Amino acid sequence: MKLKYRILKLNAGIPIAVLDNKTAKKLGARAKDRISIKTFSNDAKEIFTILDTDPSVKTNIIFVSEQIKDYLGLKKHGKVEVSLSFPSNALLFIKKKLNNHQFSKKELEVI
């Protein structure tokens, strides 16, 4: 989904992205879901982060932190591609372990 972005003047130490609830629902995401943010330039970059929602954010606008701005090389205003991301393999393996299953050798190497 193409969205306009705005830069949060916030340096939290980790990448942060904020959407309103309506836009998040259109994306199929909820707060704490993992999302992908990608630029449209010739040397497109992509970053994965955890989504937060806030009803005060305008519809179809994503607020990104300084870390995301710096990593993707974003200007003051523009558009980015935002999509829902699947959980990492390591997370799926850890969930498997919590359900009392044994890890294979390959799974241990991934973690």
PDB file of N, CA and C in Angstrom:
ATOM      1  N   MET A   1       0.844  -1.163   0.000  1.00  0.00           N
ATOM      2  CA  MET A   1       0.000   0.000   0.000  1.00  0.00           C
ATOM      3  C   MET A   1       0.900   1.240   0.000  1.00  0.00           C
ATOM      4  N   LYS A   2       0.670   2.138  -0.937  1.00  0.00           N
ATOM      5  CA  LYS A   2       1.438   3.377  -0.997  1.00  0.00           C
ATOM      6  C   LYS A   2       0.862   4.370   0.007  1.00  0.00           C
ATOM      7  N   LEU A   3       1.732   4.904   0.849  1.00  0.00           N
ATOM      8  CA  LEU A   3       1.297   5.870   1.854  1.00  0.00           C
ATOM      9  C   LEU A   3       2.223   7.073   1.883  1.00  0.00           C
ATOM     10  N   LYS A   4       1.656   8.236   2.168  1.00  0.00           N
ATOM     11  CA  LYS A   4       2.468   9.413   2.426  1.00  0.00           C
ATOM     12  C   LYS A   4       3.117   9.214   3.784  1.00  0.00           C
ATOM     13  N   TYR A   5       4.311   9.757   3.957  1.00  0.00           N
ATOM     14  CA  TYR A   5       4.968   9.643   5.257  1.00  0.00           C
ATOM     15  C   TYR A   5       5.289  11.009   5.822  1.00  0.00           C
ATOM     16  N   ARG A   6       5.411  11.035   7.127  1.00  0.00           N
ATOM     17  CA  ARG A   6       5.868  12.202   7.858  1.00  0.00           C
ATOM     18  C   ARG A   6       6.919  11.716   8.849  1.00  0.00           C
ATOM     19  N   ILE A   7       7.864  12.571   9.159  1.00  0.00           N
ATOM     20  CA  ILE A   7       8.948  12.210  10.067  1.00  0.00           C
ATOM     21  C   ILE A   7       8.568  12.595  11.489  1.00  0.00           C
ATOM     22  N   LEU A   8       8.676  11.638  12.403  1.00  0.00           N
ATOM     23  CA  LEU A   8       8.495  11.923  13.836  1.00  0.00           C
ATOM     24  C   LEU A   8       9.788  12.527  14.363  1.00  0.00           C
ATOM     25  N   LYS A   9       9.698  13.589  15.045  1.00  0.00           N
ATOM     26  CA  LYS A   9      10.892  14.168  15.661  1.00  0.00           C
ATOM     27  C   LYS A   9      11.120  13.444  16.983  1.00  0.00           C
ATOM     28  N   LEU A  10      11.446  12.161  16.839  1.00  0.00           N
ATOM     29  CA  LEU A  10      11.599  11.289  17.984  1.00  0.00           C
ATOM     30  C   LEU A  10      12.744  10.330  17.711  1.00  0.00           C
ATOM     31  N   ASN A  11      13.640  10.233  18.646  1.00  0.00           N
ATOM     32  CA  ASN A  11      14.756   9.301  18.521  1.00  0.00           C
ATOM     33  C   ASN A  11      14.630   8.292  19.653  1.00  0.00           C
ATOM     34  N   ALA A  12      13.974   7.165  19.357  1.00  0.00           N
ATOM     35  CA  ALA A  12      13.668   6.171  20.386  1.00  0.00           C
ATOM     36  C   ALA A  12      14.741   5.096  20.513  1.00  0.00           C
ATOM     37  N   GLY A  13      15.722   5.106  19.637  1.00  0.00           N
ATOM     38  CA  GLY A  13      16.747   4.078  19.675  1.00  0.00           C
ATOM     39  C   GLY A  13      16.409   2.867  18.830  1.00  0.00           C
ATOM     40  N   ILE A  14      15.138   2.736  18.454  1.00  0.00           N
ATOM     41  CA  ILE A  14      14.694   1.655  17.573  1.00  0.00           C
ATOM     42  C   ILE A  14      13.782   2.257  16.511  1.00  0.00           C
ATOM     43  N   PRO A  15      13.657   1.608  15.349  1.00  0.00           N
ATOM     44  CA  PRO A  15      12.748   2.138  14.324  1.00  0.00           C
ATOM     45  C   PRO A  15      11.291   2.046  14.780  1.00  0.00           C
ATOM     46  N   ILE A  16      10.553   3.138  14.621  1.00  0.00           N
ATOM     47  CA  ILE A  16       9.144   3.181  15.014  1.00  0.00           C
ATOM     48  C   ILE A  16       8.317   3.696  13.851  1.00  0.00           C
ATOM     49  N   ALA A  17       7.156   3.059  13.618  1.00  0.00           N
ATOM     50  CA  ALA A  17       6.204   3.505  12.603  1.00  0.00           C
ATOM     51  C   ALA A  17       4.821   3.560  13.239  1.00  0.00           C
ATOM     52  N   VAL A  18       4.067   4.610  12.922  1.00  0.00           N
ATOM     53  CA  VAL A  18       2.747   4.801  13.526  1.00  0.00           C
ATOM     54  C   VAL A  18       1.716   5.063  12.432  1.00  0.00           C
ATOM     55  N   LEU A  19       0.608   4.332  12.490  1.00  0.00           N
ATOM     56  CA  LEU A  19      -0.532   4.503  11.587  1.00  0.00           C
ATOM     57  C   LEU A  19      -1.787   4.746  12.404  1.00  0.00           C
ATOM     58  N   ASP A  20      -2.836   5.267  11.753  1.00  0.00           N
ATOM     59  CA  ASP A  20      -4.132   5.322  12.425  1.00  0.00           C
ATOM     60  C   ASP A  20      -4.796   3.952  12.296  1.00  0.00           C
ATOM     61  N   ASN A  21      -5.808   3.699  13.098  1.00  0.00           N
ATOM     62  CA  ASN A  21      -6.454   2.380  13.125  1.00  0.00           C
ATOM     63  C   ASN A  21      -7.104   2.017  11.798  1.00  0.00           C
ATOM     64  N   LYS A  22      -7.717   3.004  11.113  1.00  0.00           N
ATOM     65  CA  LYS A  22      -8.414   2.739   9.852  1.00  0.00           C
ATOM     66  C   LYS A  22      -7.434   2.289   8.759  1.00  0.00           C
ATOM     67  N   THR A  23      -6.307   2.985   8.634  1.00  0.00           N
ATOM     68  CA  THR A  23      -5.308   2.622   7.636  1.00  0.00           C
ATOM     69  C   THR A  23      -4.671   1.276   7.974  1.00  0.00           C
ATOM     70  N   ALA A  24      -4.407   1.050   9.256  1.00  0.00           N
ATOM     71  CA  ALA A  24      -3.835  -0.228   9.683  1.00  0.00           C
ATOM     72  C   ALA A  24      -4.787  -1.377   9.328  1.00  0.00           C
ATOM     73  N   LYS A  25      -6.065  -1.159   9.521  1.00  0.00           N
ATOM     74  CA  LYS A  25      -7.052  -2.194   9.199  1.00  0.00           C
ATOM     75  C   LYS A  25      -7.072  -2.483   7.698  1.00  0.00           C
ATOM     76  N   LYS A  26      -6.979  -1.420   6.861  1.00  0.00           N
ATOM     77  CA  LYS A  26      -6.917  -1.616   5.400  1.00  0.00           C
ATOM     78  C   LYS A  26      -5.685  -2.424   5.011  1.00  0.00           C
ATOM     79  N   LEU A  27      -4.600  -2.231   5.736  1.00  0.00           N
ATOM     80  CA  LEU A  27      -3.353  -2.947   5.492  1.00  0.00           C
ATOM     81  C   LEU A  27      -3.431  -4.385   6.002  1.00  0.00           C
ATOM     82  N   GLY A  28      -4.385  -4.635   6.907  1.00  0.00           N
ATOM     83  CA  GLY A  28      -4.521  -5.959   7.509  1.00  0.00           C
ATOM     84  C   GLY A  28      -3.628  -6.119   8.722  1.00  0.00           C
ATOM     85  N   ALA A  29      -3.235  -4.997   9.321  1.00  0.00           N
ATOM     86  CA  ALA A  29      -2.306  -5.017  10.454  1.00  0.00           C
ATOM     87  C   ALA A  29      -2.975  -4.458  11.706  1.00  0.00           C
ATOM     88  N   ARG A  30      -2.395  -4.815  12.834  1.00  0.00           N
ATOM     89  CA  ARG A  30      -2.805  -4.279  14.129  1.00  0.00           C
ATOM     90  C   ARG A  30      -1.558  -3.786  14.846  1.00  0.00           C
ATOM     91  N   ALA A  31      -1.749  -3.097  15.939  1.00  0.00           N
ATOM     92  CA  ALA A  31      -0.611  -2.643  16.736  1.00  0.00           C
ATOM     93  C   ALA A  31       0.244  -3.845  17.119  1.00  0.00           C
ATOM     94  N   LYS A  32       1.536  -3.673  17.093  1.00  0.00           N
ATOM     95  CA  LYS A  32       2.552  -4.684  17.432  1.00  0.00           C
ATOM     96  C   LYS A  32       2.802  -5.691  16.318  1.00  0.00           C
ATOM     97  N   ASP A  33       2.148  -5.539  15.148  1.00  0.00           N
ATOM     98  CA  ASP A  33       2.453  -6.398  14.002  1.00  0.00           C
ATOM     99  C   ASP A  33       3.743  -5.934  13.348  1.00  0.00           C
ATOM    100  N   ARG A  34       4.384  -6.823  12.627  1.00  0.00           N
ATOM    101  CA  ARG A  34       5.634  -6.519  11.931  1.00  0.00           C
ATOM    102  C   ARG A  34       5.294  -6.044  10.519  1.00  0.00           C
ATOM    103  N   ILE A  35       5.831  -4.876  10.125  1.00  0.00           N
ATOM    104  CA  ILE A  35       5.563  -4.337   8.800  1.00  0.00           C
ATOM    105  C   ILE A  35       6.866  -4.075   8.055  1.00  0.00           C
ATOM    106  N   SER A  36       6.737  -3.937   6.744  1.00  0.00           N
ATOM    107  CA  SER A  36       7.855  -3.616   5.871  1.00  0.00           C
ATOM    108  C   SER A  36       7.604  -2.230   5.284  1.00  0.00           C
ATOM    109  N   ILE A  37       8.641  -1.391   5.266  1.00  0.00           N
ATOM    110  CA  ILE A  37       8.558  -0.073   4.643  1.00  0.00           C
ATOM    111  C   ILE A  37       9.643  -0.017   3.579  1.00  0.00           C
ATOM    112  N   LYS A  38       9.238   0.295   2.326  1.00  0.00           N
ATOM    113  CA  LYS A  38      10.174   0.275   1.207  1.00  0.00           C
ATOM    114  C   LYS A  38      10.076   1.581   0.424  1.00  0.00           C
ATOM    115  N   THR A  39      11.223   2.067  -0.066  1.00  0.00           N
ATOM    116  CA  THR A  39      11.253   3.276  -0.884  1.00  0.00           C
ATOM    117  C   THR A  39      10.978   2.932  -2.348  1.00  0.00           C
ATOM    118  N   PHE A  40      10.723   3.957  -3.158  1.00  0.00           N
ATOM    119  CA  PHE A  40      10.436   3.766  -4.577  1.00  0.00           C
ATOM    120  C   PHE A  40      11.602   4.120  -5.480  1.00  0.00           C
ATOM    121  N   SER A  41      12.731   4.522  -4.931  1.00  0.00           N
ATOM    122  CA  SER A  41      13.864   4.976  -5.743  1.00  0.00           C
ATOM    123  C   SER A  41      14.495   3.813  -6.509  1.00  0.00           C
ATOM    124  N   ASN A  42      15.429   4.153  -7.428  1.00  0.00           N
ATOM    125  CA  ASN A  42      16.125   3.122  -8.205  1.00  0.00           C
ATOM    126  C   ASN A  42      16.908   2.175  -7.308  1.00  0.00           C
ATOM    127  N   ASP A  43      17.514   2.712  -6.266  1.00  0.00           N
ATOM    128  CA  ASP A  43      18.231   1.871  -5.296  1.00  0.00           C
ATOM    129  C   ASP A  43      17.348   1.691  -4.060  1.00  0.00           C
ATOM    130  N   ALA A  44      16.170   1.092  -4.275  1.00  0.00           N
ATOM    131  CA  ALA A  44      15.163   0.934  -3.229  1.00  0.00           C
ATOM    132  C   ALA A  44      15.734   0.218  -2.006  1.00  0.00           C
ATOM    133  N   LYS A  45      15.388   0.753  -0.837  1.00  0.00           N
ATOM    134  CA  LYS A  45      15.787   0.147   0.427  1.00  0.00           C
ATOM    135  C   LYS A  45      14.532  -0.271   1.168  1.00  0.00           C
ATOM    136  N   GLU A  46      14.703  -1.257   2.060  1.00  0.00           N
ATOM    137  CA  GLU A  46      13.571  -1.776   2.823  1.00  0.00           C
ATOM    138  C   GLU A  46      13.984  -1.958   4.267  1.00  0.00           C
ATOM    139  N   ILE A  47      13.044  -1.682   5.168  1.00  0.00           N
ATOM    140  CA  ILE A  47      13.289  -1.880   6.590  1.00  0.00           C
ATOM    141  C   ILE A  47      12.052  -2.539   7.201  1.00  0.00           C
ATOM    142  N   PHE A  48      12.276  -3.387   8.191  1.00  0.00           N
ATOM    143  CA  PHE A  48      11.193  -4.049   8.907  1.00  0.00           C
ATOM    144  C   PHE A  48      11.120  -3.448  10.304  1.00  0.00           C
ATOM    145  N   THR A  49       9.904  -3.193  10.754  1.00  0.00           N
ATOM    146  CA  THR A  49       9.720  -2.600  12.070  1.00  0.00           C
ATOM    147  C   THR A  49       8.390  -3.044  12.664  1.00  0.00           C
ATOM    148  N   ILE A  50       8.187  -2.697  13.916  1.00  0.00           N
ATOM    149  CA  ILE A  50       6.937  -3.008  14.611  1.00  0.00           C
ATOM    150  C   ILE A  50       6.007  -1.808  14.484  1.00  0.00           C
ATOM    151  N   LEU A  51       4.751  -2.078  14.176  1.00  0.00           N
ATOM    152  CA  LEU A  51       3.750  -1.036  13.980  1.00  0.00           C
ATOM    153  C   LEU A  51       3.116  -0.637  15.300  1.00  0.00           C
ATOM    154  N   ASP A  52       2.870   0.651  15.441  1.00  0.00           N
ATOM    155  CA  ASP A  52       2.082   1.168  16.550  1.00  0.00           C
ATOM    156  C   ASP A  52       0.913   1.927  15.931  1.00  0.00           C
ATOM    157  N   THR A  53      -0.208   2.019  16.633  1.00  0.00           N
ATOM    158  CA  THR A  53      -1.350   2.753  16.113  1.00  0.00           C
ATOM    159  C   THR A  53      -1.716   3.879  17.073  1.00  0.00           C
ATOM    160  N   ASP A  54      -2.261   4.952  16.500  1.00  0.00           N
ATOM    161  CA  ASP A  54      -2.672   6.114  17.281  1.00  0.00           C
ATOM    162  C   ASP A  54      -3.830   6.770  16.544  1.00  0.00           C
ATOM    163  N   PRO A  55      -4.971   6.963  17.210  1.00  0.00           N
ATOM    164  CA  PRO A  55      -6.129   7.543  16.528  1.00  0.00           C
ATOM    165  C   PRO A  55      -5.925   8.997  16.096  1.00  0.00           C
ATOM    166  N   SER A  56      -4.927   9.684  16.628  1.00  0.00           N
ATOM    167  CA  SER A  56      -4.706  11.084  16.261  1.00  0.00           C
ATOM    168  C   SER A  56      -3.941  11.236  14.942  1.00  0.00           C
ATOM    169  N   VAL A  57      -3.408  10.133  14.394  1.00  0.00           N
ATOM    170  CA  VAL A  57      -2.691  10.173  13.122  1.00  0.00           C
ATOM    171  C   VAL A  57      -3.710  10.245  11.986  1.00  0.00           C
ATOM    172  N   LYS A  58      -3.432  11.060  10.964  1.00  0.00           N
ATOM    173  CA  LYS A  58      -4.348  11.204   9.833  1.00  0.00           C
ATOM    174  C   LYS A  58      -4.376   9.917   9.003  1.00  0.00           C
ATOM    175  N   THR A  59      -5.506   9.675   8.351  1.00  0.00           N
ATOM    176  CA  THR A  59      -5.692   8.501   7.504  1.00  0.00           C
ATOM    177  C   THR A  59      -4.740   8.546   6.313  1.00  0.00           C
ATOM    178  N   ASN A  60      -4.212   7.383   5.942  1.00  0.00           N
ATOM    179  CA  ASN A  60      -3.305   7.195   4.798  1.00  0.00           C
ATOM    180  C   ASN A  60      -1.979   7.931   4.927  1.00  0.00           C
ATOM    181  N   ILE A  61      -1.568   8.200   6.154  1.00  0.00           N
ATOM    182  CA  ILE A  61      -0.247   8.788   6.430  1.00  0.00           C
ATOM    183  C   ILE A  61       0.431   7.918   7.471  1.00  0.00           C
ATOM    184  N   ILE A  62       1.706   7.611   7.239  1.00  0.00           N
ATOM    185  CA  ILE A  62       2.486   6.845   8.201  1.00  0.00           C
ATOM    186  C   ILE A  62       3.556   7.761   8.788  1.00  0.00           C
ATOM    187  N   PHE A  63       3.657   7.761  10.093  1.00  0.00           N
ATOM    188  CA  PHE A  63       4.708   8.507  10.766  1.00  0.00           C
ATOM    189  C   PHE A  63       5.872   7.560  11.027  1.00  0.00           C
ATOM    190  N   VAL A  64       7.073   7.979  10.648  1.00  0.00           N
ATOM    191  CA  VAL A  64       8.261   7.150  10.835  1.00  0.00           C
ATOM    192  C   VAL A  64       9.272   7.895  11.702  1.00  0.00           C
ATOM    193  N   SER A  65      10.049   7.136  12.452  1.00  0.00           N
ATOM    194  CA  SER A  65      11.049   7.721  13.347  1.00  0.00           C
ATOM    195  C   SER A  65      12.292   8.157  12.578  1.00  0.00           C
ATOM    196  N   GLU A  66      13.145   8.887  13.263  1.00  0.00           N
ATOM    197  CA  GLU A  66      14.408   9.350  12.682  1.00  0.00           C
ATOM    198  C   GLU A  66      15.262   8.179  12.190  1.00  0.00           C
ATOM    199  N   GLN A  67      15.247   7.044  12.894  1.00  0.00           N
ATOM    200  CA  GLN A  67      16.045   5.885  12.488  1.00  0.00           C
ATOM    201  C   GLN A  67      15.614   5.373  11.113  1.00  0.00           C
ATOM    202  N   ILE A  68      14.308   5.312  10.868  1.00  0.00           N
ATOM    203  CA  ILE A  68      13.802   4.866   9.571  1.00  0.00           C
ATOM    204  C   ILE A  68      14.162   5.889   8.504  1.00  0.00           C
ATOM    205  N   LYS A  69      13.994   7.160   8.816  1.00  0.00           N
ATOM    206  CA  LYS A  69      14.348   8.237   7.876  1.00  0.00           C
ATOM    207  C   LYS A  69      15.810   8.135   7.458  1.00  0.00           C
ATOM    208  N   ASP A  70      16.689   7.969   8.432  1.00  0.00           N
ATOM    209  CA  ASP A  70      18.119   7.887   8.142  1.00  0.00           C
ATOM    210  C   ASP A  70      18.467   6.646   7.330  1.00  0.00           C
ATOM    211  N   TYR A  71      17.910   5.498   7.702  1.00  0.00           N
ATOM    212  CA  TYR A  71      18.224   4.240   7.022  1.00  0.00           C
ATOM    213  C   TYR A  71      17.747   4.244   5.572  1.00  0.00           C
ATOM    214  N   LEU A  72      16.510   4.741   5.349  1.00  0.00           N
ATOM    215  CA  LEU A  72      15.945   4.729   4.004  1.00  0.00           C
ATOM    216  C   LEU A  72      16.335   5.959   3.188  1.00  0.00           C
ATOM    217  N   GLY A  73      16.929   6.951   3.840  1.00  0.00           N
ATOM    218  CA  GLY A  73      17.313   8.181   3.145  1.00  0.00           C
ATOM    219  C   GLY A  73      16.111   9.002   2.714  1.00  0.00           C
ATOM    220  N   LEU A  74      15.108   9.094   3.574  1.00  0.00           N
ATOM    221  CA  LEU A  74      13.873   9.802   3.244  1.00  0.00           C
ATOM    222  C   LEU A  74      14.043  11.313   3.356  1.00  0.00           C
ATOM    223  N   LYS A  75      13.305  12.036   2.521  1.00  0.00           N
ATOM    224  CA  LYS A  75      13.244  13.492   2.583  1.00  0.00           C
ATOM    225  C   LYS A  75      12.170  13.889   3.598  1.00  0.00           C
ATOM    226  N   LYS A  76      11.831  15.166   3.620  1.00  0.00           N
ATOM    227  CA  LYS A  76      10.846  15.661   4.582  1.00  0.00           C
ATOM    228  C   LYS A  76       9.451  15.065   4.339  1.00  0.00           C
ATOM    229  N   HIS A  77       9.026  14.996   3.062  1.00  0.00           N
ATOM    230  CA  HIS A  77       7.716  14.439   2.698  1.00  0.00           C
ATOM    231  C   HIS A  77       7.895  13.551   1.474  1.00  0.00           C
ATOM    232  N   GLY A  78       6.987  12.609   1.291  1.00  0.00           N
ATOM    233  CA  GLY A  78       7.042  11.726   0.136  1.00  0.00           C
ATOM    234  C   GLY A  78       6.129  10.534   0.335  1.00  0.00           C
ATOM    235  N   LYS A  79       6.369   9.471  -0.445  1.00  0.00           N
ATOM    236  CA  LYS A  79       5.569   8.248  -0.342  1.00  0.00           C
ATOM    237  C   LYS A  79       6.476   7.039  -0.191  1.00  0.00           C
ATOM    238  N   VAL A  80       5.980   6.046   0.512  1.00  0.00           N
ATOM    239  CA  VAL A  80       6.679   4.777   0.692  1.00  0.00           C
ATOM    240  C   VAL A  80       5.675   3.644   0.493  1.00  0.00           C
ATOM    241  N   GLU A  81       6.189   2.454   0.239  1.00  0.00           N
ATOM    242  CA  GLU A  81       5.371   1.240   0.128  1.00  0.00           C
ATOM    243  C   GLU A  81       5.379   0.558   1.490  1.00  0.00           C
ATOM    244  N   VAL A  82       4.197   0.333   2.040  1.00  0.00           N
ATOM    245  CA  VAL A  82       4.070  -0.308   3.354  1.00  0.00           C
ATOM    246  C   VAL A  82       3.292  -1.605   3.180  1.00  0.00           C
ATOM    247  N   SER A  83       3.808  -2.688   3.755  1.00  0.00           N
ATOM    248  CA  SER A  83       3.109  -3.970   3.669  1.00  0.00           C
ATOM    249  C   SER A  83       3.272  -4.742   4.970  1.00  0.00           C
ATOM    250  N   LEU A  84       2.338  -5.630   5.194  1.00  0.00           N
ATOM    251  CA  LEU A  84       2.389  -6.496   6.361  1.00  0.00           C
ATOM    252  C   LEU A  84       3.473  -7.533   6.143  1.00  0.00           C
ATOM    253  N   SER A  85       4.271  -7.780   7.154  1.00  0.00           N
ATOM    254  CA  SER A  85       5.378  -8.725   7.034  1.00  0.00           C
ATOM    255  C   SER A  85       5.071  -9.965   7.870  1.00  0.00           C
ATOM    256  N   PHE A  86       5.592 -11.076   7.420  1.00  0.00           N
ATOM    257  CA  PHE A  86       5.407 -12.319   8.153  1.00  0.00           C
ATOM    258  C   PHE A  86       6.424 -12.408   9.278  1.00  0.00           C
ATOM    259  N   PRO A  87       6.133 -13.146  10.339  1.00  0.00           N
ATOM    260  CA  PRO A  87       7.097 -13.307  11.431  1.00  0.00           C
ATOM    261  C   PRO A  87       8.390 -13.945  10.943  1.00  0.00           C
ATOM    262  N   SER A  88       9.488 -13.624  11.583  1.00  0.00           N
ATOM    263  CA  SER A  88      10.772 -14.201  11.199  1.00  0.00           C
ATOM    264  C   SER A  88      10.795 -15.693  11.507  1.00  0.00           C
ATOM    265  N   ASN A  89      11.662 -16.426  10.806  1.00  0.00           N
ATOM    266  CA  ASN A  89      11.797 -17.869  11.047  1.00  0.00           C
ATOM    267  C   ASN A  89      12.225 -18.145  12.477  1.00  0.00           C
ATOM    268  N   ALA A  90      13.126 -17.335  13.007  1.00  0.00           N
ATOM    269  CA  ALA A  90      13.590 -17.538  14.379  1.00  0.00           C
ATOM    270  C   ALA A  90      12.428 -17.472  15.352  1.00  0.00           C
ATOM    271  N   LEU A  91      11.518 -16.533  15.137  1.00  0.00           N
ATOM    272  CA  LEU A  91      10.357 -16.408  16.015  1.00  0.00           C
ATOM    273  C   LEU A  91       9.461 -17.642  15.930  1.00  0.00           C
ATOM    274  N   LEU A  92       9.281 -18.161  14.722  1.00  0.00           N
ATOM    275  CA  LEU A  92       8.469 -19.370  14.560  1.00  0.00           C
ATOM    276  C   LEU A  92       9.106 -20.573  15.250  1.00  0.00           C
ATOM    277  N   PHE A  93      10.442 -20.678  15.181  1.00  0.00           N
ATOM    278  CA  PHE A  93      11.134 -21.787  15.836  1.00  0.00           C
ATOM    279  C   PHE A  93      11.025 -21.677  17.359  1.00  0.00           C
ATOM    280  N   ILE A  94      11.131 -20.473  17.870  1.00  0.00           N
ATOM    281  CA  ILE A  94      11.016 -20.275  19.322  1.00  0.00           C
ATOM    282  C   ILE A  94       9.610 -20.629  19.787  1.00  0.00           C
ATOM    283  N   LYS A  95       8.615 -20.262  18.988  1.00  0.00           N
ATOM    284  CA  LYS A  95       7.237 -20.637  19.310  1.00  0.00           C
ATOM    285  C   LYS A  95       7.090 -22.157  19.343  1.00  0.00           C
ATOM    286  N   LYS A  96       7.760 -22.838  18.402  1.00  0.00           N
ATOM    287  CA  LYS A  96       7.743 -24.296  18.358  1.00  0.00           C
ATOM    288  C   LYS A  96       8.333 -24.869  19.652  1.00  0.00           C
ATOM    289  N   LYS A  97       9.441 -24.286  20.114  1.00  0.00           N
ATOM    290  CA  LYS A  97      10.101 -24.760  21.337  1.00  0.00           C
ATOM    291  C   LYS A  97       9.200 -24.554  22.558  1.00  0.00           C
ATOM    292  N   LEU A  98       8.493 -23.429  22.577  1.00  0.00           N
ATOM    293  CA  LEU A  98       7.577 -23.165  23.690  1.00  0.00           C
ATOM    294  C   LEU A  98       6.440 -24.185  23.739  1.00  0.00           C
ATOM    295  N   ASN A  99       6.163 -24.822  22.600  1.00  0.00           N
ATOM    296  CA  ASN A  99       5.150 -25.880  22.537  1.00  0.00           C
ATOM    297  C   ASN A  99       5.757 -27.269  22.763  1.00  0.00           C
ATOM    298  N   ASN A 100       6.945 -27.301  23.381  1.00  0.00           N
ATOM    299  CA  ASN A 100       7.634 -28.538  23.781  1.00  0.00           C
ATOM    300  C   ASN A 100       8.058 -29.426  22.618  1.00  0.00           C
ATOM    301  N   HIS A 101       8.472 -28.836  21.502  1.00  0.00           N
ATOM    302  CA  HIS A 101       9.001 -29.598  20.371  1.00  0.00           C
ATOM    303  C   HIS A 101      10.518 -29.457  20.342  1.00  0.00           C
ATOM    304  N   GLN A 102      11.195 -30.446  19.768  1.00  0.00           N
ATOM    305  CA  GLN A 102      12.653 -30.416  19.640  1.00  0.00           C
ATOM    306  C   GLN A 102      13.067 -29.625  18.399  1.00  0.00           C
ATOM    307  N   PHE A 103      14.202 -28.921  18.495  1.00  0.00           N
ATOM    308  CA  PHE A 103      14.766 -28.233  17.340  1.00  0.00           C
ATOM    309  C   PHE A 103      15.555 -29.216  16.495  1.00  0.00           C
ATOM    310  N   SER A 104      15.508 -29.034  15.179  1.00  0.00           N
ATOM    311  CA  SER A 104      16.408 -29.775  14.306  1.00  0.00           C
ATOM    312  C   SER A 104      17.728 -29.005  14.256  1.00  0.00           C
ATOM    313  N   LYS A 105      18.759 -29.628  13.702  1.00  0.00           N
ATOM    314  CA  LYS A 105      20.057 -28.967  13.579  1.00  0.00           C
ATOM    315  C   LYS A 105      19.941 -27.695  12.734  1.00  0.00           C
ATOM    316  N   LYS A 106      19.189 -27.792  11.650  1.00  0.00           N
ATOM    317  CA  LYS A 106      19.010 -26.647  10.740  1.00  0.00           C
ATOM    318  C   LYS A 106      18.313 -25.478  11.452  1.00  0.00           C
ATOM    319  N   GLU A 107      17.311 -25.790  12.254  1.00  0.00           N
ATOM    320  CA  GLU A 107      16.591 -24.754  12.988  1.00  0.00           C
ATOM    321  C   GLU A 107      17.497 -24.055  13.990  1.00  0.00           C
ATOM    322  N   LEU A 108      18.355 -24.811  14.646  1.00  0.00           N
ATOM    323  CA  LEU A 108      19.321 -24.207  15.596  1.00  0.00           C
ATOM    324  C   LEU A 108      20.274 -23.257  14.887  1.00  0.00           C
ATOM    325  N   GLU A 109      20.691 -23.607  13.683  1.00  0.00           N
ATOM    326  CA  GLU A 109      21.601 -22.744  12.927  1.00  0.00           C
ATOM    327  C   GLU A 109      20.919 -21.434  12.537  1.00  0.00           C
ATOM    328  N   VAL A 110      19.634 -21.489  12.222  1.00  0.00           N
ATOM    329  CA  VAL A 110      18.882 -20.293  11.847  1.00  0.00           C
ATOM    330  C   VAL A 110      18.765 -19.337  13.025  1.00  0.00           C
ATOM    331  N   ILE A 111      18.512 -19.900  14.195  1.00  0.00           N
ATOM    332  CA  ILE A 111      18.355 -19.063  15.398  1.00  0.00           C
ATOM    333  C   ILE A 111      19.681 -18.437  15.736  1.00  0.00           C
TER     334      ILE A 111
END
